[in-house]
mmCIF file of N, CA, C and O in Angstrom:
data_model
loop_
_atom_site.group_PDB
_atom_site.id
_atom_site.type_symbol
_atom_site.label_atom_id
_atom_site.label_comp_id
_atom_site.label_asym_id
_atom_site.label_seq_id
_atom_site.Cartn_x
_atom_site.Cartn_y
_atom_site.Cartn_z
ATOM 1 N N MET A 599 34.269 -4.764 -0.006
ATOM 2 C CA MET A 599 35.139 -3.597 -0.138
ATOM 3 C C MET A 599 35.853 -3.358 1.184
ATOM 4 O O MET A 599 35.265 -3.425 2.253
ATOM 5 N N GLN A 600 37.134 -3.083 1.090
ATOM 6 C CA GLN A 600 37.929 -2.841 2.288
ATOM 7 C C GLN A 600 37.689 -1.428 2.811
ATOM 8 O O GLN A 600 37.422 -0.512 2.032
ATOM 9 N N PRO A 601 37.814 -1.257 4.121
ATOM 10 C CA PRO A 601 37.657 0.100 4.675
ATOM 11 C C PRO A 601 38.815 0.987 4.237
ATOM 12 O O PRO A 601 39.902 0.489 3.918
ATOM 13 N N PRO A 602 38.612 2.291 4.199
ATOM 14 C CA PRO A 602 39.704 3.202 3.822
ATOM 15 C C PRO A 602 40.896 3.038 4.774
ATOM 16 O O PRO A 602 40.731 2.715 5.941
ATOM 17 N N LYS A 603 42.067 3.274 4.237
ATOM 18 C CA LYS A 603 43.293 3.166 5.023
ATOM 19 C C LYS A 603 43.905 4.552 5.145
ATOM 20 O O LYS A 603 44.163 5.215 4.137
ATOM 21 N N ALA A 604 44.129 4.990 6.352
ATOM 22 C CA ALA A 604 44.756 6.286 6.582
ATOM 23 C C ALA A 604 46.263 6.154 6.386
ATOM 24 O O ALA A 604 46.874 5.170 6.806
ATOM 25 N N MET A 605 46.855 7.145 5.717
ATOM 26 C CA MET A 605 48.294 7.160 5.488
ATOM 27 C C MET A 605 48.809 8.565 5.770
ATOM 28 O O MET A 605 48.060 9.532 5.681
ATOM 29 N N THR A 606 50.080 8.644 6.075
ATOM 30 C CA THR A 606 50.723 9.930 6.317
ATOM 31 C C THR A 606 51.817 10.121 5.284
ATOM 32 O O THR A 606 52.578 9.200 5.012
ATOM 33 N N ILE A 607 51.895 11.320 4.705
ATOM 34 C CA ILE A 607 52.988 11.631 3.786
ATOM 35 C C ILE A 607 53.673 12.903 4.257
ATOM 36 O O ILE A 607 53.081 13.728 4.952
ATOM 37 N N ARG A 608 54.912 13.042 3.895
ATOM 38 C CA ARG A 608 55.658 14.254 4.213
ATOM 39 C C ARG A 608 55.959 14.980 2.906
ATOM 40 O O ARG A 608 56.465 14.387 1.968
ATOM 41 N N LEU A 609 55.632 16.251 2.874
ATOM 42 C CA LEU A 609 55.863 17.086 1.702
ATOM 43 C C LEU A 609 56.777 18.228 2.087
ATOM 44 O O LEU A 609 56.782 18.670 3.239
ATOM 45 N N SER A 610 57.510 18.717 1.110
ATOM 46 C CA SER A 610 58.260 19.938 1.347
ATOM 47 C C SER A 610 57.255 21.081 1.489
ATOM 48 O O SER A 610 56.094 20.961 1.082
ATOM 49 N N ALA A 611 57.701 22.180 2.045
ATOM 50 C CA ALA A 611 56.818 23.343 2.188
ATOM 51 C C ALA A 611 56.323 23.801 0.818
ATOM 52 O O ALA A 611 55.138 24.156 0.667
ATOM 53 N N ASP A 612 57.212 23.769 -0.179
ATOM 54 C CA ASP A 612 56.822 24.179 -1.529
ATOM 55 C C ASP A 612 55.756 23.248 -2.108
ATOM 56 O O ASP A 612 54.789 23.708 -2.733
ATOM 57 N N GLN A 613 55.921 21.950 -1.905
ATOM 58 C CA GLN A 613 54.938 20.991 -2.402
ATOM 59 C C GLN A 613 53.584 21.197 -1.715
ATOM 60 O O GLN A 613 52.541 21.168 -2.366
ATOM 61 N N ALA A 614 53.623 21.390 -0.410
ATOM 62 C CA ALA A 614 52.381 21.596 0.340
ATOM 63 C C ALA A 614 51.671 22.861 -0.127
ATOM 64 O O ALA A 614 50.448 22.863 -0.316
ATOM 65 N N ASP A 615 52.428 23.924 -0.321
ATOM 66 C CA ASP A 615 51.832 25.181 -0.807
ATOM 67 C C ASP A 615 51.222 24.998 -2.184
ATOM 68 O O ASP A 615 50.100 25.451 -2.448
ATOM 69 N N ALA A 616 51.946 24.319 -3.076
ATOM 70 C CA ALA A 616 51.445 24.097 -4.431
ATOM 71 C C ALA A 616 50.195 23.229 -4.400
ATOM 72 O O ALA A 616 49.221 23.494 -5.111
ATOM 73 N N LEU A 617 50.208 22.202 -3.575
ATOM 74 C CA LEU A 617 49.061 21.317 -3.458
ATOM 75 C C LEU A 617 47.837 22.074 -2.948
ATOM 76 O O LEU A 617 46.730 21.935 -3.474
ATOM 77 N N GLU A 618 48.032 22.888 -1.933
ATOM 78 C CA GLU A 618 46.918 23.678 -1.396
ATOM 79 C C GLU A 618 46.400 24.670 -2.435
ATOM 80 O O GLU A 618 45.190 24.891 -2.534
ATOM 81 N N THR A 619 47.299 25.238 -3.227
ATOM 82 C CA THR A 619 46.879 26.158 -4.286
ATOM 83 C C THR A 619 46.021 25.443 -5.316
ATOM 84 O O THR A 619 44.954 25.932 -5.705
ATOM 85 N N VAL A 620 46.473 24.267 -5.756
ATOM 86 C CA VAL A 620 45.701 23.487 -6.722
ATOM 87 C C VAL A 620 44.318 23.169 -6.152
ATOM 88 O O VAL A 620 43.294 23.342 -6.816
ATOM 89 N N ALA A 621 44.280 22.695 -4.921
ATOM 90 C CA ALA A 621 43.002 22.345 -4.298
ATOM 91 C C ALA A 621 42.085 23.561 -4.209
ATOM 92 O O ALA A 621 40.887 23.467 -4.512
ATOM 93 N N ASN A 622 42.649 24.704 -3.820
ATOM 94 C CA ASN A 622 41.828 25.915 -3.708
ATOM 95 C C ASN A 622 41.291 26.354 -5.066
ATOM 96 O O ASN A 622 40.116 26.699 -5.192
ATOM 97 N N VAL A 623 42.145 26.362 -6.079
ATOM 98 C CA VAL A 623 41.716 26.783 -7.415
ATOM 99 C C VAL A 623 40.635 25.846 -7.950
ATOM 100 O O VAL A 623 39.666 26.284 -8.575
ATOM 101 N N GLU A 624 40.787 24.552 -7.697
ATOM 102 C CA GLU A 624 39.820 23.568 -8.179
ATOM 103 C C GLU A 624 38.625 23.413 -7.244
ATOM 104 O O GLU A 624 37.721 22.622 -7.514
ATOM 105 N N ASN A 625 38.655 24.159 -6.130
ATOM 106 C CA ASN A 625 37.580 24.104 -5.136
ATOM 107 C C ASN A 625 37.344 22.664 -4.656
ATOM 108 O O ASN A 625 36.217 22.173 -4.620
ATOM 109 N N ARG A 626 38.457 22.011 -4.333
ATOM 110 C CA ARG A 626 38.427 20.624 -3.877
ATOM 111 C C ARG A 626 39.225 20.509 -2.592
ATOM 112 O O ARG A 626 40.076 21.346 -2.289
ATOM 113 N N ALA A 627 38.965 19.454 -1.869
ATOM 114 C CA ALA A 627 39.762 19.158 -0.680
ATOM 115 C C ALA A 627 41.143 18.676 -1.108
ATOM 116 O O ALA A 627 41.288 18.016 -2.145
ATOM 117 N N VAL A 628 42.152 18.994 -0.319
ATOM 118 C CA VAL A 628 43.514 18.542 -0.610
ATOM 119 C C VAL A 628 43.541 17.021 -0.731
ATOM 120 O O VAL A 628 44.171 16.471 -1.638
ATOM 121 N N SER A 629 42.843 16.328 0.147
ATOM 122 C CA SER A 629 42.848 14.864 0.101
ATOM 123 C C SER A 629 42.252 14.349 -1.212
ATOM 124 O O SER A 629 42.705 13.331 -1.744
ATOM 125 N N ASP A 630 41.252 15.047 -1.750
ATOM 126 C CA ASP A 630 40.681 14.646 -3.040
ATOM 127 C C ASP A 630 41.689 14.820 -4.167
ATOM 128 O O ASP A 630 41.787 13.975 -5.071
ATOM 129 N N VAL A 631 42.451 15.902 -4.134
ATOM 130 C CA VAL A 631 43.478 16.145 -5.155
ATOM 131 C C VAL A 631 44.555 15.067 -5.063
ATOM 132 O O VAL A 631 45.006 14.532 -6.085
ATOM 133 N N ILE A 632 44.950 14.722 -3.852
ATOM 134 C CA ILE A 632 45.964 13.683 -3.656
ATOM 135 C C ILE A 632 45.461 12.335 -4.174
ATOM 136 O O ILE A 632 46.178 11.632 -4.902
ATOM 137 N N ARG A 633 44.231 11.966 -3.815
ATOM 138 C CA ARG A 633 43.679 10.685 -4.288
ATOM 139 C C ARG A 633 43.610 10.645 -5.811
ATOM 140 O O ARG A 633 43.922 9.624 -6.435
ATOM 141 N N ALA A 634 43.205 11.751 -6.434
ATOM 142 C CA ALA A 634 43.137 11.799 -7.896
ATOM 143 C C ALA A 634 44.522 11.642 -8.514
ATOM 144 O O ALA A 634 44.693 10.928 -9.513
ATOM 145 N N ALA A 635 45.516 12.293 -7.922
ATOM 146 C CA ALA A 635 46.887 12.191 -8.445
ATOM 147 C C ALA A 635 47.416 10.761 -8.312
ATOM 148 O O ALA A 635 48.072 10.242 -9.224
ATOM 149 N N ILE A 636 47.110 10.125 -7.198
ATOM 150 C CA ILE A 636 47.556 8.746 -6.994
ATOM 151 C C ILE A 636 46.872 7.823 -7.997
ATOM 152 O O ILE A 636 47.522 6.954 -8.606
ATOM 153 N N SER A 637 45.579 7.991 -8.197
ATOM 154 C CA SER A 637 44.850 7.166 -9.162
ATOM 155 C C SER A 637 45.421 7.332 -10.562
ATOM 156 O O SER A 637 45.596 6.351 -11.304
ATOM 157 N N GLU A 638 45.720 8.567 -10.937
ATOM 158 C CA GLU A 638 46.304 8.829 -12.256
ATOM 159 C C GLU A 638 47.680 8.182 -12.390
ATOM 160 O O GLU A 638 48.009 7.590 -13.420
ATOM 161 N N HIS A 639 48.483 8.257 -11.335
ATOM 162 C CA HIS A 639 49.817 7.657 -11.357
ATOM 163 C C HIS A 639 49.722 6.138 -11.516
ATOM 164 O O HIS A 639 50.451 5.539 -12.326
ATOM 165 N N ILE A 640 48.821 5.520 -10.782
ATOM 166 C CA ILE A 640 48.646 4.073 -10.876
ATOM 167 C C ILE A 640 48.177 3.677 -12.274
ATOM 168 O O ILE A 640 48.683 2.712 -12.866
ATOM 169 N N ALA A 641 47.221 4.419 -12.814
ATOM 170 C CA ALA A 641 46.723 4.126 -14.163
ATOM 171 C C ALA A 641 47.846 4.241 -15.192
ATOM 172 O O ALA A 641 47.948 3.418 -16.111
ATOM 173 N N THR A 642 48.703 5.243 -15.037
ATOM 174 C CA THR A 642 49.835 5.417 -15.945
ATOM 175 C C THR A 642 50.777 4.224 -15.856
ATOM 176 O O THR A 642 51.259 3.711 -16.873
ATOM 177 N N ARG A 643 51.053 3.760 -14.651
ATOM 178 C CA ARG A 643 51.944 2.610 -14.472
ATOM 179 C C ARG A 643 51.347 1.350 -15.085
ATOM 180 O O ARG A 643 52.053 0.535 -15.670
ATOM 181 N N ARG A 644 50.045 1.193 -14.943
ATOM 182 C CA ARG A 644 49.401 0.002 -15.508
ATOM 183 C C ARG A 644 49.536 -0.046 -17.020
ATOM 184 O O ARG A 644 49.516 -1.120 -17.617
ATOM 185 N N ARG A 645 49.659 1.099 -17.664
ATOM 186 C CA ARG A 645 49.817 1.152 -19.127
ATOM 187 C C ARG A 645 51.288 1.134 -19.558
ATOM 188 O O ARG A 645 51.567 1.088 -20.751
ATOM 189 N N ASP A 646 52.203 1.174 -18.619
ATOM 190 C CA ASP A 646 53.629 1.264 -18.914
ATOM 191 C C ASP A 646 54.223 -0.134 -19.083
ATOM 192 O O ASP A 646 54.294 -0.905 -18.126
ATOM 193 N N PRO A 647 54.670 -0.493 -20.296
ATOM 194 C CA PRO A 647 55.217 -1.834 -20.526
ATOM 195 C C PRO A 647 56.413 -2.162 -19.626
ATOM 196 O O PRO A 647 56.529 -3.298 -19.149
ATOM 197 N N GLN A 648 57.292 -1.207 -19.387
ATOM 198 C CA GLN A 648 58.448 -1.479 -18.527
ATOM 199 C C GLN A 648 58.008 -1.775 -17.098
ATOM 200 O O GLN A 648 58.558 -2.672 -16.447
ATOM 201 N N PHE A 649 57.038 -1.038 -16.602
ATOM 202 C CA PHE A 649 56.523 -1.310 -15.266
ATOM 203 C C PHE A 649 55.915 -2.706 -15.215
ATOM 204 O O PHE A 649 56.147 -3.458 -14.273
ATOM 205 N N GLN A 650 55.140 -3.047 -16.233
ATOM 206 C CA GLN A 650 54.504 -4.360 -16.272
ATOM 207 C C GLN A 650 55.537 -5.480 -16.313
ATOM 208 O O GLN A 650 55.357 -6.522 -15.680
ATOM 209 N N GLU A 651 56.627 -5.270 -17.039
ATOM 210 C CA GLU A 651 57.709 -6.266 -17.067
ATOM 211 C C GLU A 651 58.318 -6.425 -15.680
ATOM 212 O O GLU A 651 58.591 -7.549 -15.237
ATOM 213 N N GLY A 652 58.561 -5.319 -15.004
ATOM 214 C CA GLY A 652 59.110 -5.383 -13.652
ATOM 215 C C GLY A 652 58.159 -6.064 -12.682
ATOM 216 O O GLY A 652 58.582 -6.851 -11.818
ATOM 217 N N LEU A 653 56.886 -5.773 -12.830
ATOM 218 C CA LEU A 653 55.873 -6.413 -11.986
ATOM 219 C C LEU A 653 55.861 -7.916 -12.216
ATOM 220 O O LEU A 653 55.857 -8.705 -11.264
ATOM 221 N N GLN A 654 55.878 -8.316 -13.483
ATOM 222 C CA GLN A 654 55.871 -9.746 -13.795
ATOM 223 C C GLN A 654 57.127 -10.430 -13.257
ATOM 224 O O GLN A 654 57.062 -11.552 -12.742
ATOM 225 N N ALA A 655 58.262 -9.749 -13.338
ATOM 226 C CA ALA A 655 59.505 -10.315 -12.809
ATOM 227 C C ALA A 655 59.397 -10.535 -11.302
ATOM 228 O O ALA A 655 59.848 -11.561 -10.774
ATOM 229 N N ARG A 656 58.800 -9.596 -10.595
ATOM 230 C CA ARG A 656 58.634 -9.753 -9.141
ATOM 231 C C ARG A 656 57.669 -10.886 -8.815
ATOM 232 O O ARG A 656 57.883 -11.633 -7.860
ATOM 233 N N ILE A 657 56.614 -11.008 -9.593
ATOM 234 C CA ILE A 657 55.662 -12.099 -9.377
ATOM 235 C C ILE A 657 56.347 -13.439 -9.610
ATOM 236 O O ILE A 657 56.212 -14.373 -8.805
ATOM 237 N N ASP A 658 57.117 -13.534 -10.698
ATOM 238 C CA ASP A 658 57.838 -14.775 -11.001
ATOM 239 C C ASP A 658 58.816 -15.119 -9.884
ATOM 240 O O ASP A 658 58.918 -16.283 -9.470
ATOM 241 N N ARG A 659 59.520 -14.123 -9.393
ATOM 242 C CA ARG A 659 60.492 -14.341 -8.309
ATOM 243 C C ARG A 659 59.781 -14.811 -7.040
ATOM 244 O O ARG A 659 60.248 -15.741 -6.370
ATOM 245 N N ALA A 660 58.653 -14.207 -6.728
ATOM 246 C CA ALA A 660 57.898 -14.616 -5.540
ATOM 247 C C ALA A 660 57.425 -16.062 -5.673
ATOM 248 O O ALA A 660 57.484 -16.832 -4.706
ATOM 249 N N ARG A 661 57.001 -16.439 -6.880
ATOM 250 C CA ARG A 661 56.567 -17.827 -7.106
ATOM 251 C C ARG A 661 57.729 -18.794 -6.889
ATOM 252 O O ARG A 661 57.561 -19.871 -6.313
ATOM 253 N N GLN A 662 58.909 -18.422 -7.393
ATOM 254 C CA GLN A 662 60.086 -19.270 -7.210
ATOM 255 C C GLN A 662 60.386 -19.458 -5.721
ATOM 256 O O GLN A 662 60.666 -20.575 -5.274
ATOM 257 N N LEU A 663 60.326 -18.367 -4.976
ATOM 258 C CA LEU A 663 60.605 -18.447 -3.542
ATOM 259 C C LEU A 663 59.564 -19.298 -2.822
ATOM 260 O O LEU A 663 59.907 -20.104 -1.950
ATOM 261 N N LEU A 664 58.305 -19.150 -3.192
ATOM 262 C CA LEU A 664 57.256 -19.966 -2.580
ATOM 263 C C LEU A 664 57.424 -21.445 -2.923
ATOM 264 O O LEU A 664 57.228 -22.308 -2.068
ATOM 265 N N ASP A 665 57.803 -21.717 -4.165
ATOM 266 C CA ASP A 665 58.024 -23.095 -4.571
ATOM 267 C C ASP A 665 59.157 -23.722 -3.770
ATOM 268 O O ASP A 665 59.063 -24.876 -3.334
ATOM 269 N N ARG A 666 60.206 -22.970 -3.538
ATOM 270 C CA ARG A 666 61.343 -23.476 -2.742
ATOM 271 C C ARG A 666 60.900 -23.776 -1.303
ATOM 272 O O ARG A 666 61.312 -24.768 -0.720
ATOM 273 N N GLN A 667 60.095 -22.888 -0.762
ATOM 274 C CA GLN A 667 59.624 -23.071 0.613
ATOM 275 C C GLN A 667 58.726 -24.278 0.752
ATOM 276 O O GLN A 667 58.704 -24.932 1.776
ATOM 277 N N SER A 668 57.981 -24.579 -0.291
ATOM 278 C CA SER A 668 57.069 -25.729 -0.220
ATOM 279 C C SER A 668 57.744 -27.025 -0.659
ATOM 280 O O SER A 668 57.124 -28.074 -0.635
ATOM 281 N N GLY A 669 59.017 -26.925 -1.083
ATOM 282 C CA GLY A 669 59.769 -28.111 -1.488
ATOM 283 C C GLY A 669 59.508 -28.575 -2.907
ATOM 284 O O GLY A 669 59.850 -29.683 -3.267
ATOM 285 N N GLU A 670 58.885 -27.711 -3.707
ATOM 286 C CA GLU A 670 58.600 -28.068 -5.100
ATOM 287 C C GLU A 670 59.583 -27.380 -6.031
ATOM 288 O O GLU A 670 59.375 -26.264 -6.451
ATOM 289 N N ASP A 671 60.661 -28.028 -6.368
ATOM 290 C CA ASP A 671 61.641 -27.416 -7.293
ATOM 291 C C ASP A 671 61.368 -27.767 -8.688
ATOM 292 O O ASP A 671 61.069 -28.550 -9.321
#
């Protein structure tokens, strides 16, 4: 398992206030609310056929570029 990675995000004042309100009402840390929201967003994308098509297109493109670099056309 990889160690946690620290990241910085910038929120509008309204977003920060809303986020803190949600965390307070749910009696959770703001970072826990953020992690849960990110996990939910990722799970939603994984179920989204259009996202999956775009992901596959990027993978295919990367393979093409790697093949060109290795001289395998």
